[in-house]
Amino acid sequence: MTAAPADFLPVIRPMRPRDVGAVHEVESSAYDYPWTLNIFRDCLRMGYECWVQLATDRIVGHFILAMGPGEAHVLNLAVHPGWHNHGLGRALLERALERAERLGAESVFLEVRPSNSPAVHLYMSSGFRRVGRRRDYYPSECGREDALVMRHDLREVAPAGRR
C-alpha cells in the first residue's frame, strides 16, 4: 500500500461481506496478532456495527462496534500503517462515537494496549478516560500484555461537530 495522496477523498461506509478479505489485510498489516477472517464474518453475521474506511477506491481502515443496553464497545479499530497520520483513525473513532450515540449508548468502552501510545493518545484526546486494567489481555512476544480499559461518556460535552 502506498502513502496517501495529498488530495484523496476519504469515505466511511458500512462493511459488506465482500469487504472481509480487504479488512483482514488491513488488520494483518496493523497488528501482530490480527483477528481472523471468521471473526470479521461473525461480526457481520451477528449484526455488529461494522464499518470500513475507504481512501480513493481501497479499504484502508475499519471499526467494529458492539451495542448493549445503554453502552457500546469498540471491539476493533485499525488503519493500514501506510495510511497513518492522515486523520483516518480519528475519523473512524468519531464515526463509531456517532453511531453509538445514534443507537442509544450513553457510554462507549474499549481496550487498548498500553504499549500502543499513538492509540492511547488518540483515545485520550477524543475524550476517553482510563477506568481499569485487564491483566494479561493481549498476546505478546513475551507472553501476555495488559489492556487499559477506557470509557467515553457520551453525555459529556461532545467535541464540535458531533452534536
N, CA and C atoms as an extended XYZ file, in Angstrom:
489
Properties=species:S:1:pos:R:3:atomname:S:1:resname:S:1:resid:I:1 pbc="F F F"
N         0.852       -1.166        0.000 N   MET     1
C         0.000        0.000        0.000 CA  MET     1
C         0.895        1.223        0.000 C   MET     1
N         0.561        2.185       -0.807 N   THR     2
C         1.372        3.389       -0.916 CA  THR     2
C         0.875        4.459        0.033 C   THR     2
N         1.707        5.459        0.234 N   ALA     3
C         1.313        6.577        1.087 CA  ALA     3
C         0.124        7.297        0.474 C   ALA     3
N        -0.630        7.927        1.323 N   ALA     4
C        -1.843        8.603        0.881 CA  ALA     4
C        -1.513        9.814        0.028 C   ALA     4
N        -2.221        9.980       -1.088 N   PRO     5
C        -2.036       11.197       -1.868 CA  PRO     5
C        -2.589       12.387       -1.104 C   PRO     5
N        -2.092       13.546       -1.429 N   ALA     6
C        -2.500       14.747       -0.711 CA  ALA     6
C        -3.971       15.077       -0.928 C   ALA     6
N        -4.552       14.635       -2.031 N   ASP     7
C        -5.923       15.025       -2.339 CA  ASP     7
C        -6.904       13.847       -2.342 C   ASP     7
N        -6.649       12.802       -1.535 N   PHE     8
C        -7.556       11.658       -1.513 CA  PHE     8
C        -8.884       12.055       -0.860 C   PHE     8
N        -9.938       11.363       -1.234 N   LEU     9
C       -11.263       11.619       -0.683 CA  LEU     9
C       -11.643       10.445        0.216 C   LEU     9
N       -11.575       10.629        1.544 N   PRO    10
C       -11.915        9.523        2.434 CA  PRO    10
C       -13.432        9.331        2.534 C   PRO    10
N       -13.850        8.082        2.595 N   VAL    11
C       -15.258        7.721        2.723 CA  VAL    11
C       -15.366        6.635        3.781 C   VAL    11
N       -16.336        6.744        4.674 N   ILE    12
C       -16.617        5.700        5.647 CA  ILE    12
C       -18.001        5.161        5.331 C   ILE    12
N       -18.093        3.841        5.159 N   ARG    13
C       -19.368        3.215        4.822 CA  ARG    13
C       -19.495        1.889        5.554 C   ARG    13
N       -20.716        1.340        5.634 N   PRO    14
C       -20.875        0.034        6.276 CA  PRO    14
C       -20.071       -1.041        5.554 C   PRO    14
N       -19.531       -1.970        6.342 N   MET    15
C       -18.790       -3.094        5.797 CA  MET    15
C       -19.772       -4.059        5.133 C   MET    15
N       -19.334       -4.642        4.033 N   ARG    16
C       -20.111       -5.655        3.311 CA  ARG    16
C       -19.375       -6.983        3.394 C   ARG    16
N       -20.091       -8.089        3.226 N   PRO    17
C       -19.408       -9.384        3.280 CA  PRO    17
C       -18.217       -9.483        2.320 C   PRO    17
N       -18.318       -8.893        1.159 N   ARG    18
C       -17.210       -8.985        0.205 CA  ARG    18
C       -15.994       -8.146        0.612 C   ARG    18
N       -16.143       -7.314        1.642 N   ASP    19
C       -15.031       -6.490        2.140 CA  ASP    19
C       -14.115       -7.240        3.096 C   ASP    19
N       -14.547       -8.389        3.584 N   VAL    20
C       -13.840       -9.065        4.675 CA  VAL    20
C       -12.383       -9.359        4.322 C   VAL    20
N       -12.091       -9.778        3.120 N   GLY    21
C       -10.708      -10.049        2.730 CA  GLY    21
C        -9.832       -8.810        2.829 C   GLY    21
N       -10.305       -7.695        2.319 N   ALA    22
C        -9.537       -6.443        2.380 CA  ALA    22
C        -9.409       -5.949        3.818 C   ALA    22
N       -10.464       -6.118        4.593 N   VAL    23
C       -10.419       -5.725        6.008 CA  VAL    23
C        -9.365       -6.562        6.737 C   VAL    23
N        -9.343       -7.849        6.455 N   HIS    24
C        -8.355       -8.716        7.094 CA  HIS    24
C        -6.932       -8.331        6.683 C   HIS    24
N        -6.737       -7.891        5.447 N   GLU    25
C        -5.411       -7.424        5.020 CA  GLU    25
C        -4.981       -6.204        5.826 C   GLU    25
N        -5.901       -5.265        6.037 N   VAL    26
C        -5.583       -4.090        6.861 CA  VAL    26
C        -5.254       -4.541        8.281 C   VAL    26
N        -6.086       -5.386        8.835 N   GLU    27
C        -5.896       -5.901       10.193 CA  GLU    27
C        -4.530       -6.573       10.342 C   GLU    27
N        -4.178       -7.392        9.378 N   SER    28
C        -2.904       -8.121        9.426 CA  SER    28
C        -1.703       -7.200        9.294 C   SER    28
N        -1.869       -6.110        8.580 N   SER    29
C        -0.765       -5.152        8.445 CA  SER    29
C        -0.635       -4.274        9.686 C   SER    29
N        -1.737       -4.093       10.409 N   ALA    30
C        -1.749       -3.176       11.549 CA  ALA    30
C        -1.370       -3.846       12.870 C   ALA    30
N        -1.628       -5.153       12.993 N   TYR    31
C        -1.450       -5.829       14.278 CA  TYR    31
C        -0.619       -7.101       14.136 C   TYR    31
N         0.193       -7.365       15.148 N   ASP    32
C         0.964       -8.603       15.182 CA  ASP    32
C         0.075       -9.816       15.445 C   ASP    32
N        -1.049       -9.611       16.099 N   TYR    33
C        -1.981      -10.689       16.430 CA  TYR    33
C        -3.368      -10.304       15.897 C   TYR    33
N        -3.550      -10.397       14.582 N   PRO    34
C        -4.797       -9.920       13.966 CA  PRO    34
C        -5.974      -10.859       14.211 C   PRO    34
N        -7.166      -10.291       14.097 N   TRP    35
C        -8.383      -11.095       14.085 CA  TRP    35
C        -8.361      -11.967       12.833 C   TRP    35
N        -9.093      -13.061       12.877 N   THR    36
C        -9.196      -13.955       11.723 CA  THR    36
C       -10.324      -13.492       10.797 C   THR    36
N       -10.306      -14.017        9.587 N   LEU    37
C       -11.403      -13.749        8.644 CA  LEU    37
C       -12.738      -14.137        9.246 C   LEU    37
N       -12.785      -15.274        9.938 N   ASN    38
C       -14.047      -15.738       10.505 CA  ASN    38
C       -14.577      -14.830       11.605 C   ASN    38
N       -13.704      -14.190       12.355 N   ILE    39
C       -14.180      -13.253       13.373 CA  ILE    39
C       -14.898      -12.088       12.698 C   ILE    39
N       -14.323      -11.550       11.626 N   PHE    40
C       -14.993      -10.460       10.911 CA  PHE    40
C       -16.319      -10.929       10.317 C   PHE    40
N       -16.331      -12.121        9.742 N   ARG    41
C       -17.583      -12.669        9.194 CA  ARG    41
C       -18.640      -12.812       10.284 C   ARG    41
N       -18.224      -13.308       11.448 N   ASP    42
C       -19.166      -13.471       12.560 CA  ASP    42
C       -19.709      -12.126       13.039 C   ASP    42
N       -18.865      -11.108       13.071 N   CYS    43
C       -19.324       -9.777       13.483 CA  CYS    43
C       -20.400       -9.258       12.537 C   CYS    43
N       -20.196       -9.441       11.244 N   LEU    44
C       -21.218       -9.053       10.269 CA  LEU    44
C       -22.504       -9.864       10.469 C   LEU    44
N       -22.334      -11.168       10.626 N   ARG    45
C       -23.489      -12.058       10.781 CA  ARG    45
C       -24.286      -11.725       12.043 C   ARG    45
N       -23.608      -11.328       13.110 N   MET    46
C       -24.261      -11.020       14.375 CA  MET    46
C       -24.889       -9.624       14.388 C   MET    46
N       -24.657       -8.854       13.340 N   GLY    47
C       -25.272       -7.536       13.257 CA  GLY    47
C       -24.544       -6.439       14.007 C   GLY    47
N       -23.265       -6.646       14.310 N   TYR    48
C       -22.481       -5.579       14.927 CA  TYR    48
C       -22.352       -4.421       13.942 C   TYR    48
N       -22.046       -3.269       14.465 N   GLU    49
C       -21.769       -2.101       13.630 CA  GLU    49
C       -20.376       -2.299       13.029 C   GLU    49
N       -20.306       -2.640       11.768 N   CYS    50
C       -19.044       -2.912       11.072 CA  CYS    50
C       -18.902       -1.890        9.945 C   CYS    50
N       -17.864       -1.085       10.000 N   TRP    51
C       -17.670       -0.001        9.045 CA  TRP    51
C       -16.261       -0.051        8.476 C   TRP    51
N       -16.115        0.418        7.246 N   VAL    52
C       -14.806        0.487        6.600 CA  VAL    52
C       -14.492        1.923        6.198 C   VAL    52
N       -13.202        2.210        6.191 N   GLN    53
C       -12.674        3.498        5.738 CA  GLN    53
C       -12.071        3.281        4.363 C   GLN    53
N       -12.573        3.990        3.380 N   LEU    54
C       -12.023        3.951        2.029 CA  LEU    54
C       -11.213        5.213        1.795 C   LEU    54
N       -10.132        5.080        1.075 N   ALA    55
C        -9.382        6.226        0.583 CA  ALA    55
C        -9.240        5.969       -0.912 C   ALA    55
N        -9.808        6.842       -1.677 N   THR    56
C        -9.981        6.621       -3.112 CA  THR    56
C       -10.805        5.353       -3.277 C   THR    56
N       -10.261        4.277       -3.802 N   ASP    57
C       -11.081        3.091       -4.068 CA  ASP    57
C       -10.662        1.871       -3.267 C   ASP    57
N        -9.883        2.040       -2.209 N   ARG    58
C        -9.423        0.876       -1.444 CA  ARG    58
C        -9.720        1.032        0.038 C   ARG    58
N        -9.957       -0.108        0.682 N   ILE    59
C       -10.203       -0.123        2.121 CA  ILE    59
C        -8.866        0.057        2.835 C   ILE    59
N        -8.809        1.059        3.711 N   VAL    60
C        -7.575        1.345        4.438 CA  VAL    60
C        -7.778        1.332        5.949 C   VAL    60
N        -9.017        1.124        6.401 N   GLY    61
C        -9.278        1.074        7.833 CA  GLY    61
C       -10.657        0.518        8.108 C   GLY    61
N       -10.918        0.249        9.383 N   HIS    62
C       -12.209       -0.305        9.770 CA  HIS    62
C       -12.434       -0.142       11.267 C   HIS    62
N       -13.699       -0.270       11.673 N   PHE    63
C       -14.011       -0.420       13.088 CA  PHE    63
C       -15.189       -1.363       13.244 C   PHE    63
N       -15.226       -2.021       14.412 N   ILE    64
C       -16.319       -2.906       14.798 CA  ILE    64
C       -16.824       -2.402       16.140 C   ILE    64
N       -18.134       -2.193       16.226 N   LEU    65
C       -18.765       -1.656       17.427 CA  LEU    65
C       -19.891       -2.590       17.845 C   LEU    65
N       -19.870       -3.028       19.102 N   ALA    66
C       -20.941       -3.865       19.651 CA  ALA    66
C       -21.807       -2.997       20.549 C   ALA    66
N       -23.106       -3.160       20.413 N   MET    67
C       -24.056       -2.381       21.205 CA  MET    67
C       -24.648       -3.243       22.312 C   MET    67
N       -24.877       -2.627       23.456 N   GLY    68
C       -25.569       -3.253       24.572 CA  GLY    68
C       -26.495       -2.221       25.184 C   GLY    68
N       -27.268       -2.594       26.182 N   PRO    69
C       -28.187       -1.636       26.807 CA  PRO    69
C       -27.437       -0.430       27.378 C   PRO    69
N       -27.620        0.719       26.779 N   GLY    70
C       -27.030        1.954       27.271 CA  GLY    70
C       -25.549        2.130       27.006 C   GLY    70
N       -24.910        1.159       26.371 N   GLU    71
C       -23.481        1.305       26.129 CA  GLU    71
C       -23.066        0.624       24.834 C   GLU    71
N       -21.892        1.020       24.395 N   ALA    72
C       -21.291        0.426       23.200 CA  ALA    72
C       -19.858        0.053       23.544 C   ALA    72
N       -19.298       -0.851       22.714 N   HIS    73
C       -17.931       -1.302       22.942 CA  HIS    73
C       -17.214       -1.324       21.593 C   HIS    73
N       -16.152       -0.542       21.469 N   VAL    74
C       -15.321       -0.589       20.266 CA  VAL    74
C       -14.475       -1.854       20.382 C   VAL    74
N       -14.813       -2.833       19.576 N   LEU    75
C       -14.117       -4.114       19.625 CA  LEU    75
C       -12.834       -4.105       18.811 C   LEU    75
N       -12.809       -3.305       17.755 N   ASN    76
C       -11.669       -3.307       16.849 CA  ASN    76
C       -11.665       -1.993       16.085 C   ASN    76
N       -10.495       -1.409       15.939 N   LEU    77
C       -10.313       -0.211       15.115 CA  LEU    77
C        -8.895       -0.292       14.574 C   LEU    77
N        -8.756       -0.203       13.266 N   ALA    78
C        -7.425       -0.301       12.658 CA  ALA    78
C        -7.360        0.543       11.394 C   ALA    78
N        -6.166        1.077       11.157 N   VAL    79
C        -5.846        1.780        9.912 CA  VAL    79
C        -4.549        1.180        9.397 C   VAL    79
N        -4.505        0.925        8.096 N   HIS    80
C        -3.281        0.384        7.486 CA  HIS    80
C        -2.119        1.332        7.798 C   HIS    80
N        -0.960        0.794        8.218 N   PRO    81
C         0.182        1.654        8.560 CA  PRO    81
C         0.594        2.620        7.450 C   PRO    81
N         0.406        2.244        6.197 N   GLY    82
C         0.739        3.143        5.091 CA  GLY    82
C        -0.164        4.368        5.021 C   GLY    82
N        -1.227        4.366        5.792 N   TRP    83
C        -2.181        5.480        5.793 CA  TRP    83
C        -2.271        6.175        7.148 C   TRP    83
N        -1.298        5.916        8.027 N   HIS    84
C        -1.275        6.604        9.319 CA  HIS    84
C        -0.983        8.093        9.121 C   HIS    84
N        -1.350        8.864       10.100 N   ASN    85
C        -1.068       10.306       10.150 CA  ASN    85
C        -1.818       11.110        9.098 C   ASN    85
N        -2.989       10.630        8.703 N   HIS    86
C        -3.859       11.378        7.793 CA  HIS    86
C        -5.226       11.631        8.422 C   HIS    86
N        -5.356       11.368        9.725 N   GLY    87
C        -6.611       11.609       10.426 CA  GLY    87
C        -7.665       10.523       10.241 C   GLY    87
N        -7.280        9.395        9.632 N   LEU    88
C        -8.267        8.352        9.358 CA  LEU    88
C        -8.705        7.621       10.622 C   LEU    88
N        -7.777        7.357       11.529 N   GLY    89
C        -8.143        6.721       12.793 CA  GLY    89
C        -9.097        7.593       13.589 C   GLY    89
N        -8.825        8.886       13.617 N   ARG    90
C        -9.706        9.817       14.330 CA  ARG    90
C       -11.083        9.863       13.660 C   ARG    90
N       -11.104        9.849       12.333 N   ALA    91
C       -12.389        9.860       11.618 CA  ALA    91
C       -13.186        8.590       11.904 C   ALA    91
N       -12.515        7.446       11.932 N   LEU    92
C       -13.196        6.190       12.251 CA  LEU    92
C       -13.733        6.212       13.680 C   LEU    92
N       -12.922        6.678       14.611 N   LEU    93
C       -13.362        6.744       16.006 CA  LEU    93
C       -14.552        7.689       16.157 C   LEU    93
N       -14.485        8.821       15.499 N   GLU    94
C       -15.592        9.781       15.559 CA  GLU    94
C       -16.874        9.164       14.996 C   GLU    94
N       -16.757        8.421       13.895 N   ARG    95
C       -17.937        7.756       13.337 CA  ARG    95
C       -18.486        6.716       14.312 C   ARG    95
N       -17.586        5.972       14.963 N   ALA    96
C       -18.023        4.978       15.946 CA  ALA    96
C       -18.782        5.650       17.088 C   ALA    96
N       -18.280        6.788       17.562 N   LEU    97
C       -18.973        7.510       18.635 CA  LEU    97
C       -20.330        8.025       18.165 C   LEU    97
N       -20.388        8.524       16.935 N   GLU    98
C       -21.667        8.993       16.378 CA  GLU    98
C       -22.666        7.850       16.284 C   GLU    98
N       -22.229        6.700       15.792 N   ARG    99
C       -23.117        5.536       15.669 CA  ARG    99
C       -23.602        5.084       17.041 C   ARG    99
N       -22.697        5.029       18.002 N   ALA   100
C       -23.069        4.613       19.358 CA  ALA   100
C       -24.131        5.549       19.938 C   ALA   100
N       -23.911        6.830       19.776 N   GLU   101
C       -24.873        7.808       20.297 CA  GLU   101
C       -26.215        7.688       19.581 C   GLU   101
N       -26.196        7.568       18.280 N   ARG   102
C       -27.425        7.445       17.492 CA  ARG   102
C       -28.218        6.200       17.894 C   ARG   102
N       -27.502        5.144       18.276 N   LEU   103
C       -28.150        3.883       18.643 CA  LEU   103
C       -28.489        3.792       20.128 C   LEU   103
N       -28.307        4.886       20.858 N   GLY   104
C       -28.784        4.961       22.236 CA  GLY   104
C       -27.768        4.723       23.327 C   GLY   104
N       -26.485        4.630       22.993 N   ALA   105
C       -25.472        4.426       24.032 CA  ALA   105
C       -25.244        5.713       24.813 C   ALA   105
N       -25.007        5.554       26.092 N   GLU   106
C       -24.615        6.673       26.946 CA  GLU   106
C       -23.110        6.678       27.167 C   GLU   106
N       -22.495        5.493       27.062 N   SER   107
C       -21.052        5.341       27.245 CA  SER   107
C       -20.498        4.416       26.169 C   SER   107
N       -19.224        4.630       25.844 N   VAL   108
C       -18.510        3.770       24.907 CA  VAL   108
C       -17.238        3.299       25.603 C   VAL   108
N       -17.002        1.991       25.551 N   PHE   109
C       -15.824        1.386       26.160 CA  PHE   109
C       -14.911        0.820       25.083 C   PHE   109
N       -13.643        0.645       25.439 N   LEU   110
C       -12.685       -0.040       24.579 CA  LEU   110
C       -11.514       -0.495       25.420 C   LEU   110
N       -10.744       -1.427       24.864 N   GLU   111
C        -9.480       -1.847       25.449 CA  GLU   111
C        -8.372       -1.460       24.475 C   GLU   111
N        -7.217       -1.131       25.043 N   VAL   112
C        -6.058       -0.769       24.228 CA  VAL   112
C        -4.790       -1.216       24.945 C   VAL   112
N        -3.810       -1.626       24.145 N   ARG   113
C        -2.511       -1.982       24.722 CA  ARG   113
C        -1.847       -0.716       25.263 C   ARG   113
N        -1.327       -0.739       26.484 N   PRO   114
C        -0.585        0.428       26.986 CA  PRO   114
C         0.615        0.764       26.107 C   PRO   114
N         1.189       -0.252       25.446 N   SER   115
C         2.351       -0.027       24.583 CA  SER   115
C         1.986        0.647       23.264 C   SER   115
N         0.700        0.729       22.946 N   ASN   116
C         0.264        1.374       21.697 CA  ASN   116
C         0.009        2.855       21.990 C   ASN   116
N         1.089        3.600       22.191 N   SER   117
C         0.956        5.000       22.608 CA  SER   117
C         0.216        5.877       21.597 C   SER   117
N         0.349        5.677       20.270 N   PRO   118
C        -0.457        6.504       19.371 CA  PRO   118
C        -1.964        6.285       19.576 C   PRO   118
N        -2.377        5.039       19.790 N   ALA   119
C        -3.805        4.764       20.024 CA  ALA   119
C        -4.252        5.341       21.360 C   ALA   119
N        -3.447        5.162       22.398 N   VAL   120
C        -3.797        5.720       23.709 CA  VAL   120
C        -3.970        7.232       23.589 C   VAL   120
N        -3.056        7.886       22.889 N   HIS   121
C        -3.151        9.337       22.697 CA  HIS   121
C        -4.430        9.707       21.935 C   HIS   121
N        -4.731        8.974       20.866 N   LEU   122
C        -5.956        9.242       20.100 CA  LEU   122
C        -7.175        9.145       20.992 C   LEU   122
N        -7.265        8.076       21.766 N   TYR   123
C        -8.443        7.884       22.608 CA  TYR   123
C        -8.541        8.950       23.692 C   TYR   123
N        -7.428        9.255       24.333 N   MET   124
C        -7.445       10.293       25.382 CA  MET   124
C        -7.837       11.655       24.797 C   MET   124
N        -7.305       11.982       23.628 N   SER   125
C        -7.610       13.285       23.022 CA  SER   125
C        -9.032       13.336       22.468 C   SER   125
N        -9.685       12.179       22.372 N   SER   126
C       -11.071       12.116       21.899 CA  SER   126
C       -12.062       12.011       23.049 C   SER   126
N       -11.591       12.143       24.273 N   GLY   127
C       -12.491       12.161       25.418 CA  GLY   127
C       -12.596       10.862       26.199 C   GLY   127
N       -11.814        9.845       25.848 N   PHE   128
C       -11.811        8.605       26.625 CA  PHE   128
C       -10.954        8.790       27.866 C   PHE   128
N       -11.357        8.121       28.941 N   ARG   129
C       -10.600        8.144       30.186 CA  ARG   129
C       -10.378        6.715       30.656 C   ARG   129
N        -9.234        6.488       31.247 N   ARG   130
C        -8.921        5.145       31.755 CA  ARG   130
C        -9.814        4.840       32.959 C   ARG   130
N       -10.435        3.666       32.921 N   VAL   131
C       -11.305        3.254       34.029 CA  VAL   131
C       -10.887        1.910       34.615 C   VAL   131
N        -9.903        1.265       34.033 N   GLY   132
C        -9.476       -0.020       34.571 CA  GLY   132
C        -8.356       -0.640       33.772 C   GLY   132
N        -8.022       -1.859       34.166 N   ARG   133
C        -6.959       -2.613       33.517 CA  ARG   133
C        -7.383       -4.073       33.508 C   ARG   133
N        -7.170       -4.730       32.385 N   ARG   134
C        -7.411       -6.173       32.281 CA  ARG   134
C        -6.043       -6.849       32.204 C   ARG   134
N        -5.750       -7.637       33.193 N   ARG   135
C        -4.453       -8.319       33.267 CA  ARG   135
C        -4.340       -9.381       32.174 C   ARG   135
N        -3.185       -9.428       31.540 N   ASP   136
C        -2.851      -10.481       30.556 CA  ASP   136
C        -3.895      -10.606       29.454 C   ASP   136
N        -4.393       -9.514       28.963 N   TYR   137
C        -5.487       -9.498       27.988 CA  TYR   137
C        -5.020       -9.822       26.571 C   TYR   137
N        -3.876       -9.262       26.181 N   TYR   138
C        -3.387       -9.398       24.807 CA  TYR   138
C        -2.201      -10.356       24.730 C   TYR   138
N        -2.113      -11.143       23.639 N   PRO   139
C        -0.886      -11.916       23.425 CA  PRO   139
C         0.252      -10.965       23.047 C   PRO   139
N         1.462      -11.356       23.403 N   SER   140
C         2.631      -10.551       23.034 CA  SER   140
C         3.827      -11.474       22.851 C   SER   140
N         4.918      -10.926       22.355 N   GLU   141
C         6.139      -11.710       22.154 CA  GLU   141
C         6.634      -12.326       23.447 C   GLU   141
N         6.422      -11.631       24.536 N   CYS   142
C         6.937      -12.084       25.841 CA  CYS   142
C         5.856      -12.748       26.686 C   CYS   142
N         4.791      -13.197       26.078 N   GLY   143
C         3.713      -13.843       26.835 CA  GLY   143
C         2.400      -13.115       26.671 C   GLY   143
N         2.054      -12.280       27.643 N   ARG   144
C         0.790      -11.552       27.624 CA  ARG   144
C         1.034      -10.099       28.015 C   ARG   144
N         0.153       -9.217       27.534 N   GLU   145
C         0.211       -7.795       27.870 CA  GLU   145
C        -1.147       -7.382       28.419 C   GLU   145
N        -1.122       -6.517       29.424 N   ASP   146
C        -2.364       -5.993       29.978 CA  ASP   146
C        -3.072       -5.110       28.959 C   ASP   146
N        -4.333       -4.829       29.216 N   ALA   147
C        -5.098       -3.867       28.422 CA  ALA   147
C        -5.555       -2.744       29.346 C   ALA   147
N        -5.502       -1.537       28.844 N   LEU   148
C        -6.157       -0.425       29.524 CA  LEU   148
C        -7.619       -0.443       29.096 C   LEU   148
N        -8.512       -0.335       30.052 N   VAL   149
C        -9.940       -0.210       29.752 CA  VAL   149
C       -10.254        1.279       29.800 C   VAL   149
N       -10.851        1.773       28.715 N   MET   150
C       -11.154        3.199       28.613 CA  MET   150
C       -12.640        3.385       28.353 C   MET   150
N       -13.149        4.525       28.823 N   ARG   151
C       -14.575        4.839       28.699 CA  ARG   151
C       -14.739        6.279       28.222 C   ARG   151
N       -15.703        6.454       27.338 N   HIS   152
C       -16.093        7.788       26.866 CA  HIS   152
C       -17.554        7.976       27.244 C   HIS   152
N       -17.837        9.032       27.987 N   ASP   153
C       -19.206        9.327       28.387 CA  ASP   153
C       -19.817       10.240       27.331 C   ASP   153
N       -20.787        9.725       26.587 N   LEU   154
C       -21.406       10.497       25.509 CA  LEU   154
C       -22.306       11.609       26.033 C   LEU   154
N       -22.616       11.598       27.313 N   ARG   155
C       -23.447       12.657       27.897 CA  ARG   155
C       -22.634       13.902       28.237 C   ARG   155
N       -21.312       13.750       28.268 N   GLU   156
C       -20.466       14.931       28.487 CA  GLU   156
C       -20.510       15.785       27.239 C   GLU   156
N       -20.008       16.988       27.327 N   VAL   157
C       -19.996       17.880       26.177 CA  VAL   157
C       -19.186       17.230       25.070 C   VAL   157
N       -19.821       17.062       23.910 N   ALA   158
C       -19.183       16.394       22.774 CA  ALA   158
C       -18.265       17.353       22.032 C   ALA   158
N       -17.244       16.815       21.345 N   PRO   159
C       -16.409       17.658       20.503 CA  PRO   159
C       -17.252       18.365       19.445 C   PRO   159
N       -16.786       19.506       19.009 N   ALA   160
C       -17.510       20.273       17.993 CA  ALA   160
C       -17.796       19.398       16.782 C   ALA   160
N       -19.009       19.504       16.289 N   GLY   161
C       -19.376       18.789       15.083 CA  GLY   161
C       -20.117       17.495       15.317 C   GLY   161
N       -20.081       16.963       16.551 N   ARG   162
C       -20.788       15.708       16.780 CA  ARG   162
C       -22.192       15.920       17.297 C   ARG   162
N       -22.462       16.982       18.002 N   ARG   163
C       -23.828       17.251       18.489 CA  ARG   163
C       -24.379       18.463       17.793 C   ARG   163
